[in-house]
Coordinates of C-alpha atoms and ligand atoms in Angstrom, one line a residue:
X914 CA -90.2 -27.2 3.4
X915 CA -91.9 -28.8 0.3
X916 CA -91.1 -32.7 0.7
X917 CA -88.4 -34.4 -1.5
X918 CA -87.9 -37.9 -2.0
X919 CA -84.5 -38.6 -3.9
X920 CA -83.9 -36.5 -6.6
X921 CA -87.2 -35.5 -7.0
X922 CA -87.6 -31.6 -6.0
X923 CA -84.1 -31.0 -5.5
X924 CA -81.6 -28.7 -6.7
X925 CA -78.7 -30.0 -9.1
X926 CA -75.7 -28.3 -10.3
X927 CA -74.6 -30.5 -13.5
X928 CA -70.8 -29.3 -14.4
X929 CA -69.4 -30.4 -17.4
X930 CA -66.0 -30.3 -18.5
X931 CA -63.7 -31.1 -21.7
X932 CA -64.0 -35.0 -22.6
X933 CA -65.6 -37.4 -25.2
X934 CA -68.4 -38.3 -22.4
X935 CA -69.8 -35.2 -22.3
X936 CA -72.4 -36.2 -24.8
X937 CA -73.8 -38.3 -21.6
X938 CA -74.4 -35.6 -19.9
X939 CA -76.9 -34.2 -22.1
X940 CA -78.7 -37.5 -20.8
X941 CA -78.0 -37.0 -17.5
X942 CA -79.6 -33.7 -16.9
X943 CA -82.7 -35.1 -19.3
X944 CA -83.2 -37.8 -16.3
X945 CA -82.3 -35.6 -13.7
X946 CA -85.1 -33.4 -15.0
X947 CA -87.9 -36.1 -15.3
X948 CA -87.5 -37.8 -12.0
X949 CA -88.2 -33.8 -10.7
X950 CA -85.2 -32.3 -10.5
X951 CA -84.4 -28.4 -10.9
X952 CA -81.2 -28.5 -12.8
X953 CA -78.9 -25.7 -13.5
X954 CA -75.8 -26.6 -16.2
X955 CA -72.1 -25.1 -15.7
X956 CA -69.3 -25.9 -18.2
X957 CA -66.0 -25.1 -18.5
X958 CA -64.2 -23.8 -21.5
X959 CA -63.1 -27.4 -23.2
X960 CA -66.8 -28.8 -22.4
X961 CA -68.0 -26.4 -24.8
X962 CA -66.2 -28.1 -27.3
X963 CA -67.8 -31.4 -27.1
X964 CA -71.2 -30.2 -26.4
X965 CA -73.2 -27.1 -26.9
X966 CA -74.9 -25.0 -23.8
X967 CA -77.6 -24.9 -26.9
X968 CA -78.3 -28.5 -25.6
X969 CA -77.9 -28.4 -22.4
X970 CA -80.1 -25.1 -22.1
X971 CA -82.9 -27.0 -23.9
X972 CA -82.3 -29.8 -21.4
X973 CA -82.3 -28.2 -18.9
X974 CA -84.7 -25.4 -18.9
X975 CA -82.5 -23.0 -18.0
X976 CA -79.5 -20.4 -19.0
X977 CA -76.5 -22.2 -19.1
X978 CA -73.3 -21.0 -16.9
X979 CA -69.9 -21.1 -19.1
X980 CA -67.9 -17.8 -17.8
X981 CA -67.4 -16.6 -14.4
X982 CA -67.2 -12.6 -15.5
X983 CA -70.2 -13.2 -17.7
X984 CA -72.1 -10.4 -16.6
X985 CA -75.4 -11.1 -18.0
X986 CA -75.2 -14.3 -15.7
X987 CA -73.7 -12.7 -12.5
X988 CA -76.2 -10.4 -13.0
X989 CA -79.1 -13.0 -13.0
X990 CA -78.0 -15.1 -10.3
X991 CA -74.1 -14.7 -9.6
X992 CA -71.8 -17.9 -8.7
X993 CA -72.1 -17.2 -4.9
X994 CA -76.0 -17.7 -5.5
X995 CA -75.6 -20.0 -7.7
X996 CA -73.9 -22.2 -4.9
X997 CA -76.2 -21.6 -2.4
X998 CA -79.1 -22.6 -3.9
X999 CA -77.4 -26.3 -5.2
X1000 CA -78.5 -29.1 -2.9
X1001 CA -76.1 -31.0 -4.7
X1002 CA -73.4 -30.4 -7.0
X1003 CA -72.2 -33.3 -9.6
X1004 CA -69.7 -33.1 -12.1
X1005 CA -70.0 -35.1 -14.6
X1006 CA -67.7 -36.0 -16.3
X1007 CA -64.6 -34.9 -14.6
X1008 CA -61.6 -34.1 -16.5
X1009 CA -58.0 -35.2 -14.6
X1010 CA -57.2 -31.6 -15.0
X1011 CA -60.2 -30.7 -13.3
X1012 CA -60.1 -32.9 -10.4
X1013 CA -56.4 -31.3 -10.1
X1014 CA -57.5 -28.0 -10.1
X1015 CA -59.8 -28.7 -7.2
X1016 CA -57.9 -30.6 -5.2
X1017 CA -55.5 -27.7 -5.3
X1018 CA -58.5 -25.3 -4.7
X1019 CA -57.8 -23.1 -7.6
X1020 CA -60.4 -21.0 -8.4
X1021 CA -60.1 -19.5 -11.9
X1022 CA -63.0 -20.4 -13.7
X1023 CA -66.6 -21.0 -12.6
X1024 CA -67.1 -24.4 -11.9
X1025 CA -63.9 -24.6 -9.6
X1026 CA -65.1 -21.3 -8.1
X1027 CA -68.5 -23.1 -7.3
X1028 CA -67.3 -26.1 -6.2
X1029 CA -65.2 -24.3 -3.6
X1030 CA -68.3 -21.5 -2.4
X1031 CA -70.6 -24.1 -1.9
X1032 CA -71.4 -25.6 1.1
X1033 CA -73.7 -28.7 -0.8
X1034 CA -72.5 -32.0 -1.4
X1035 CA -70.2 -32.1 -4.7
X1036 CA -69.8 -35.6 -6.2
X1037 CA -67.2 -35.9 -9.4
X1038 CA -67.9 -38.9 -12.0
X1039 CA -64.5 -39.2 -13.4
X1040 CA -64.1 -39.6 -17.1
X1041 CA -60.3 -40.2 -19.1
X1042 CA -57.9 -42.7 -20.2
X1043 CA -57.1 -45.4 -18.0
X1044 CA -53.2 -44.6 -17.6
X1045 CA -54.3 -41.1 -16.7
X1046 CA -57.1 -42.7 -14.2
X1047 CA -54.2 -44.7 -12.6
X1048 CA -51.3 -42.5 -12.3
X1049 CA -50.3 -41.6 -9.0
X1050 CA -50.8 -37.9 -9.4
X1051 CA -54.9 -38.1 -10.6
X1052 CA -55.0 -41.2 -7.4
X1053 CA -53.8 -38.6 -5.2
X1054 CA -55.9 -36.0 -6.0
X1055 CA -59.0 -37.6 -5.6
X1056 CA -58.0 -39.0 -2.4
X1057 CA -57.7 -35.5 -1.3
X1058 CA -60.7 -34.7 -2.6
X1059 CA -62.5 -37.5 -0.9
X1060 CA -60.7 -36.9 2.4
X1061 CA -62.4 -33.4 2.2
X1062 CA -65.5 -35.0 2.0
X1063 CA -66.4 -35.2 -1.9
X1064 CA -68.2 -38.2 -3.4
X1065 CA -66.2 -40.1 -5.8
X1066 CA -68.6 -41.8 -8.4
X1067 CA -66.9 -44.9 -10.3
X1068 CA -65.0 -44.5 -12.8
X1069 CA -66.4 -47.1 -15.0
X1070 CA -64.2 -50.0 -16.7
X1071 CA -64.6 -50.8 -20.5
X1072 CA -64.0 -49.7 -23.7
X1073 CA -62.9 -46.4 -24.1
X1074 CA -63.2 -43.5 -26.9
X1075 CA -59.2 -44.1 -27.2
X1076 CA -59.7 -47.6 -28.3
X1077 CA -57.8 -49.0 -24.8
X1078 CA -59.5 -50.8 -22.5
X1079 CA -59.4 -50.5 -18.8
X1080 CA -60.8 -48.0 -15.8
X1081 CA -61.8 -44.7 -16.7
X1082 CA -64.9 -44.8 -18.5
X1083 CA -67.8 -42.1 -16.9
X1084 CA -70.2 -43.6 -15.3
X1085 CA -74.2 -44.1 -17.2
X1086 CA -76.4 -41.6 -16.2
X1087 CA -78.7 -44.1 -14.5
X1088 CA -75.7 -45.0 -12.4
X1089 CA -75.1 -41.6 -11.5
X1090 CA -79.3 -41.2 -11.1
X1091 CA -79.2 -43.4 -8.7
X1092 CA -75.9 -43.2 -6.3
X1093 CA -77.3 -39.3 -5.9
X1094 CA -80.7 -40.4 -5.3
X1095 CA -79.7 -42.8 -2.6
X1096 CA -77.9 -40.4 -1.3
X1097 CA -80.5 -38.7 -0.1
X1098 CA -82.3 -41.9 0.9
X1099 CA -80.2 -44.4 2.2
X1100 CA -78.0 -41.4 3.7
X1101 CA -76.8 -41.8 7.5
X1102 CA -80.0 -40.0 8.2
X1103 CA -82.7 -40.3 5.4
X1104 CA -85.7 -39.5 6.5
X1105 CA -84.9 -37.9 9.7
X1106 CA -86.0 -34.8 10.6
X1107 CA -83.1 -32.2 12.5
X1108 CA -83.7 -29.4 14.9
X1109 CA -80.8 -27.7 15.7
X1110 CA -79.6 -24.0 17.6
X1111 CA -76.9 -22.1 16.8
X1112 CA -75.4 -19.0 17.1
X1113 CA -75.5 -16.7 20.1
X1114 CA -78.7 -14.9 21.5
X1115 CA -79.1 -11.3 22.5
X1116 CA -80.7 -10.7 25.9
X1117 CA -81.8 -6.5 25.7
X1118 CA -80.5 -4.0 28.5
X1119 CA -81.8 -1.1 26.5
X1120 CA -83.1 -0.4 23.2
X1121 CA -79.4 -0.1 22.7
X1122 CA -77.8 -2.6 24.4
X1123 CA -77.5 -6.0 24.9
X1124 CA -76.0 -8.8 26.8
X1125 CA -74.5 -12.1 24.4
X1126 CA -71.6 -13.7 23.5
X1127 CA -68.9 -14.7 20.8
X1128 CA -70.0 -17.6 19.0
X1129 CA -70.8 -16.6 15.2
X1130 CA -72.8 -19.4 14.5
X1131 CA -69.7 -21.6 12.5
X1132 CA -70.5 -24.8 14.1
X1133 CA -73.7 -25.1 14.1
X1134 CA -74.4 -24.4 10.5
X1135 CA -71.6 -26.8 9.8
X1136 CA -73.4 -28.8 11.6
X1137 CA -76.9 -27.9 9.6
X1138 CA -74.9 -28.7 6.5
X1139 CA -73.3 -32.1 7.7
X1140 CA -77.1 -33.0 8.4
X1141 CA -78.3 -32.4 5.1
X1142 CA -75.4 -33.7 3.1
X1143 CA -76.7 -37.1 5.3
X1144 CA -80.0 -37.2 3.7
X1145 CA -81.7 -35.2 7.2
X1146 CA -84.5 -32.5 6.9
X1147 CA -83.4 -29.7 8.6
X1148 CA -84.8 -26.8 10.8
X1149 CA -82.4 -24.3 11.8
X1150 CA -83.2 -21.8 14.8
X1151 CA -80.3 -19.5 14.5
X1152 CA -79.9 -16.3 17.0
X1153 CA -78.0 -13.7 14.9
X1154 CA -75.0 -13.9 12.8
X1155 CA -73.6 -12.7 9.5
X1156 CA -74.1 -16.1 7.6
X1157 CA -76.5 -17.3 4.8
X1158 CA -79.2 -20.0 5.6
X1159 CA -77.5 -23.1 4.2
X1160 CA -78.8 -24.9 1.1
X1161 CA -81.7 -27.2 1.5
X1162 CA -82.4 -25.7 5.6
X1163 CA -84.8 -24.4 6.5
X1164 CA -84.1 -21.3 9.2
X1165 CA -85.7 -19.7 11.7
X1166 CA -83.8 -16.8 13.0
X1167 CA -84.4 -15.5 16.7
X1168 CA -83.1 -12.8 18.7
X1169 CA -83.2 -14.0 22.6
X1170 CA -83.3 -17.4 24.4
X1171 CA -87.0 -17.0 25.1
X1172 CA -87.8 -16.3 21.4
X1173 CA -85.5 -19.4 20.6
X1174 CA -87.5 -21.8 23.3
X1175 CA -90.6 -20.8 22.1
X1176 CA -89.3 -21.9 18.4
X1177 CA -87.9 -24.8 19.7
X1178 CA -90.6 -25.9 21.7
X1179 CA -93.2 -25.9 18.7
X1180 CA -90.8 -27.7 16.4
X1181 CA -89.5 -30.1 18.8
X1182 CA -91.9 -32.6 18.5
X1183 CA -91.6 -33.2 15.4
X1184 CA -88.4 -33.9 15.4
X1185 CA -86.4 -37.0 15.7
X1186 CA -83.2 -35.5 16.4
X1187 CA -82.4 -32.1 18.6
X1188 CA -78.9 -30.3 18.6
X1189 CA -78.1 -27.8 20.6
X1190 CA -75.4 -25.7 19.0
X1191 CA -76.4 -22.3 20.2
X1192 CA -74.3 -20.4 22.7
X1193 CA -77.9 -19.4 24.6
X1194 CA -77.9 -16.4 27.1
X1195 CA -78.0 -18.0 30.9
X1196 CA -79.2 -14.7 32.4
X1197 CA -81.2 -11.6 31.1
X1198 CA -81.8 -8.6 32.3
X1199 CA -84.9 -8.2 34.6
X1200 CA -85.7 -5.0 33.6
X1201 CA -85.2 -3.8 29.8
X1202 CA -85.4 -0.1 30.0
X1203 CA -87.4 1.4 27.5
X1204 CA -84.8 4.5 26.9
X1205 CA -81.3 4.2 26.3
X1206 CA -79.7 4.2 30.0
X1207 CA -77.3 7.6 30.3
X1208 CA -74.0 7.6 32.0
X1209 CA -74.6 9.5 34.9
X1210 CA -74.2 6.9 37.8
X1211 CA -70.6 6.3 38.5
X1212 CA -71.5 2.7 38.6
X1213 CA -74.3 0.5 37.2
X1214 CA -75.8 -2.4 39.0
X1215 CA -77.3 -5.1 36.7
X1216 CA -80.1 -7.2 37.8
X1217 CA -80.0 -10.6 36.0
X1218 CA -82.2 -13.3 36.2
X1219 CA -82.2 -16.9 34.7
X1220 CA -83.2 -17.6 31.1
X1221 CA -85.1 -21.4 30.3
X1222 CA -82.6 -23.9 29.8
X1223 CA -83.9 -25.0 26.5
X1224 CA -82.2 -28.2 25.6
X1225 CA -83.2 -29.4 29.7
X1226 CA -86.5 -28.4 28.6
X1227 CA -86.3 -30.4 25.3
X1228 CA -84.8 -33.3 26.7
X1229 CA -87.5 -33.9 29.8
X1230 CA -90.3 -33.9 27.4
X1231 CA -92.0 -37.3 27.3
X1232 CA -92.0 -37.7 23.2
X1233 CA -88.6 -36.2 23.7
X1234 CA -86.1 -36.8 20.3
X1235 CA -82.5 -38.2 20.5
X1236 CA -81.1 -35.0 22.5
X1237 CA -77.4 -33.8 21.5
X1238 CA -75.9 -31.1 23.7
X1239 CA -72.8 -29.0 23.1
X1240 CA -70.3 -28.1 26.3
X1241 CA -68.0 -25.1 25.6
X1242 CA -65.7 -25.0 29.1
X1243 CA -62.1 -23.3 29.2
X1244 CA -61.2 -25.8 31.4
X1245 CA -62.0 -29.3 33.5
X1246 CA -64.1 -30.5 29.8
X1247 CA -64.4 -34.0 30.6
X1248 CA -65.6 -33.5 34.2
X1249 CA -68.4 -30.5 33.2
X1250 CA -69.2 -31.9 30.3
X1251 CA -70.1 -35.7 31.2
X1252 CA -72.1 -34.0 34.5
X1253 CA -73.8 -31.3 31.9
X1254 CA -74.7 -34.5 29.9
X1255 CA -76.1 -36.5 33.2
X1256 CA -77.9 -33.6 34.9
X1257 CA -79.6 -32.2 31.4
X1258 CA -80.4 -36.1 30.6
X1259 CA -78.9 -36.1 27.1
X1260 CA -78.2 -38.9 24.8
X1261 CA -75.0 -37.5 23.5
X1262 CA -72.8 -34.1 24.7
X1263 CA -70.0 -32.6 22.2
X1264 CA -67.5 -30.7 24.8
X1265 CA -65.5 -28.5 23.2
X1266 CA -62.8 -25.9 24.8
X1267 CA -63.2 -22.3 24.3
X1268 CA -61.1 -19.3 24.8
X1269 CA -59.1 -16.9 22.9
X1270 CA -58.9 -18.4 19.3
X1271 CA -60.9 -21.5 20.2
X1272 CA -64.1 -22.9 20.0
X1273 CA -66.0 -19.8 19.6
X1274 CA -66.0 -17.9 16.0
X1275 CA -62.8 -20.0 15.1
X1276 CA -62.8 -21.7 11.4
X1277 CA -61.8 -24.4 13.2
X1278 CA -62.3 -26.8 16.8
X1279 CA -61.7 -30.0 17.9
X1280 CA -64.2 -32.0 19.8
X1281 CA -64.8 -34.6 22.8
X1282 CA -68.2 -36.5 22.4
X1283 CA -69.5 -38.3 25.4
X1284 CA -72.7 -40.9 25.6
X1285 CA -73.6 -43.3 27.9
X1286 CA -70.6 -45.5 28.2
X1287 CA -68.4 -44.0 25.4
X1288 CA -66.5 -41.5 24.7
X1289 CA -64.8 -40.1 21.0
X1290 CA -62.2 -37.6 20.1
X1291 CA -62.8 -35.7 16.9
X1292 CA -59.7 -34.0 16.4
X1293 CA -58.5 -30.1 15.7
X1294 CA -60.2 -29.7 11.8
X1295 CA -62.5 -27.5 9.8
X1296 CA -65.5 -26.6 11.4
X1297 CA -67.2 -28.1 8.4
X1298 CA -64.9 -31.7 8.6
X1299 CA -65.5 -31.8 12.5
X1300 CA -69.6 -31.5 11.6
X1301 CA -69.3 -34.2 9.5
X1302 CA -67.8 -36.4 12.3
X1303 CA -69.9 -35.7 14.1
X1304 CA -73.1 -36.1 12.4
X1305 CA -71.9 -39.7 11.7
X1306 CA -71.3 -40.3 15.2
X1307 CA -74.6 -39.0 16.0
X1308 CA -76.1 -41.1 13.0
X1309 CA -74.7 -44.5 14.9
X1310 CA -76.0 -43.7 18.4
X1311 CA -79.2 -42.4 17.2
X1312 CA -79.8 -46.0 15.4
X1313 CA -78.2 -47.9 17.9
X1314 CA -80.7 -46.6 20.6
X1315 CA -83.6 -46.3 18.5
X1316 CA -83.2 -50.7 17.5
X1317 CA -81.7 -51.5 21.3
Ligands
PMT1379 O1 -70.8 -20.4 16.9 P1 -69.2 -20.6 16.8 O2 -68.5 -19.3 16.8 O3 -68.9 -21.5 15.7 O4 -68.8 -21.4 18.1 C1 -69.2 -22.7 18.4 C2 -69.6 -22.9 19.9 C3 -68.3 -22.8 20.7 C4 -70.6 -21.8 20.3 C5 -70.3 -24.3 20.0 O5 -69.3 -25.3 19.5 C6 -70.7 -24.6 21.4 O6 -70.0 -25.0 22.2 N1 -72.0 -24.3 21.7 C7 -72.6 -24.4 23.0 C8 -72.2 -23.2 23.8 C9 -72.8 -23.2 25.2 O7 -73.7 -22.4 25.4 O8 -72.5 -24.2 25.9 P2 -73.0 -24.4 27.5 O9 -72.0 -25.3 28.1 O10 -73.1 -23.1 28.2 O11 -74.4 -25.0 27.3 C10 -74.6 -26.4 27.3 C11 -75.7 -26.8 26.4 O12 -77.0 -26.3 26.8 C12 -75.5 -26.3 25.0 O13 -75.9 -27.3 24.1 C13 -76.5 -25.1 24.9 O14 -77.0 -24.9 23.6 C14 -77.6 -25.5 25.8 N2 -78.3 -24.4 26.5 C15 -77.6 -23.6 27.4 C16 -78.3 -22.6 28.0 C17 -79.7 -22.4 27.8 N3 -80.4 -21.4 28.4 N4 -80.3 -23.2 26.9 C18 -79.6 -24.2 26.3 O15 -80.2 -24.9 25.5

């Protein structure tokens, strides 16, 4: 992973819509662009009108993205690509119709369909007339907005293009430089680097057959993003499931939970924080038999032995990193999860029921996270909410311990 220090080397997703400030963003993305960041420039319909993508494609150095059935474009590199690759997404300004349209999660032209497919950190720099800054209906939405974790950058207060005076005014682009610079600084875990598992592993009975398990690999991504969005550098060792590598992560995908130890082993010292997401295999086959097994035998005996225990392993290790264990019980949580914690020697355990519907390939969960004398419910949410709770937890103990 090539190193990145604020903006510098990451990639920005400038969307413009309709308002007089536009013209700032032509400034924006020239900053953006000499402090070392890859900028790509969407705008909507009424942003054309105050600005041309002539401009911002000169500014940019690349193809501006206006339509969401443009072929040419989804060709090239389609919206769904186009919100994976952002590490960040700003939009700047932000119309009141457009922070509407995302707070209700509409979806009907590209920028709102970006802003809900990526998984990157989207910050909105709000730009209109004061009344419609303050009226109840744009205050609303962008508490909504914010509750679902997107960054609200100012709205300024001055003069504006109206000739009123008051709040509503966009935000300089050296303001908006430097709150998304400093977010990957001064976030919970700037300069922090992040191992984490997740997903299931697949322990071989034949070249056919395998033993694993349910998890789809939800949480711990979630989890991968949370870290990222917090300013972490992150290394993913993922067994197998149907998602994409996250924005700005760096994956490793692995089949068993010797393939996953191994991984995690070579990476671990390097590392100043270690989750351990993954639903890992606790027994494998002893014998993998080399031809697929035919149904003969009435009955089939299994011999199974013990896989590594990969986060024990992590967390007895002398330059051993802040070690974050997840519990997944159907029932007695508290009980197996604080003596999972004490007998694996972890700094933190997030105990989690699973079951039909919970936990395990759910959109959702609902967490209990123990450490040494504490204890913190992170209610029934979005997978992607609950990460984010957690990561901030994990960002407090992982300070506390490392100044106590
Ligand atoms: O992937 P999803 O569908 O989103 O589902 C999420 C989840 C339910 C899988 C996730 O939230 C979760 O609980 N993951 C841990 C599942 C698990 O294996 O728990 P456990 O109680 O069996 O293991 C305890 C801890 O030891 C876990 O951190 C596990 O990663 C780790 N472990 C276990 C066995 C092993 N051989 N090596 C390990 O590192």
């Amino acid at each position: 992973m090539a190193v990145v220090t604020g903006v510098n080397g990451r990639r920005i997703i400038v969307g413009v819509t309709g308002g007089i400030a536009a013209y700032k963003s032509a400034e924006l993305v020239r900053r953006l662009r000499q402090k070392g960041a890859e900028v790509r420039v969407v705008m909507t319909s009424a942003a054309v009108a105050f600005i041309t993508p002539l401009t911002m494609q000169a500014l940019s150095g690349n193809p501006v993205h206006t339509s969401l059935l443009d072929s040419s474009v989804e060709a090239a590199m389609g919206h769904i690509e186009l919100a994976r690759w952002a590490d960040a997404v700003l939009v700047a300004p932000a119309s009141a119709n457009f922070l509407a349209r995302m707070a209700h999660g509409l979806a009907d032209d590209l920028l709102t369909t970006l802003c809900l497919a990526t998984e990157a950190v989207v910050f909105v720099a709000p730009a209109m007339n004061r009344v419609m800054w303050t009226h109840p209906a744009t205050q609303h939405n962008c508490q909504v907005l914010q509750q679902r974790g997107v960054r609200l950058l100012g709205p300024a207060e001055g003069e504006q293009a109206c000739g009123e005076t008051g709040a509503g005014r966009m935000l300089e682009a050296e303001q908006l430089l430097l709150a998304l610079g400093n977010h990957w600084q001064q976030g919970a875990l700037a300069d922090c680097r992040v191992l984490l598992t997740a997903g299931p592993t697949r322990e071989a009975i034949d070249p056919v057959r395998y033993i694993s398990n349910h998890s789809s690999g939800k949480m711990g991504y979630a989890v991968a993003v949370a870290a990222v969005a917090a300013g972490a550098e992150v290394v993913l060792v993922s067994g197998p499931t149907a998602l994409a590598c996250p924005a700005g992560v760096e994956c490793v995908a692995v089949e068993t939970a010797a393939e996953m130890s191994e991984v995690v082993k070579a990476r671990a010292g390097n590392s100043q924080i270690f989750i351990a997401a993954a639903a890992v295999a606790d027994y494998r086959p002893t014998v993998v038999w080399d031809k697929k097994i035919k149904k003969d035998a009435a009955e089939l005996s299994l011999s199974l032995a013990r896989t590594e225990d990969i986060l024990a392993q992590v967390a007895a290790r002398s330059d051993k990193p802040f070690c974050v264990g997840f519990a997944a019980e159907t029932n007695d949580l508290e009980k197996y999860a604080e003596g999972k914690m004490q007998r694996k020697r972890l700094d933190m355990i997030a105990a989690n029921l699973v079951g039909p519907g919970l936990g395990f390939n759910a959109a959702d969960n609902a967490l209990t996270v123990f450490w040494q004398g504490g204890k913190q419910d992170i209610p029934r949410a979005d997978k992607g909410i609950v990460a984010r709770a957690l990561i901030t937890l994990i960002a407090e103990r992982y300070h506390a311990q490392s100044t106590s």
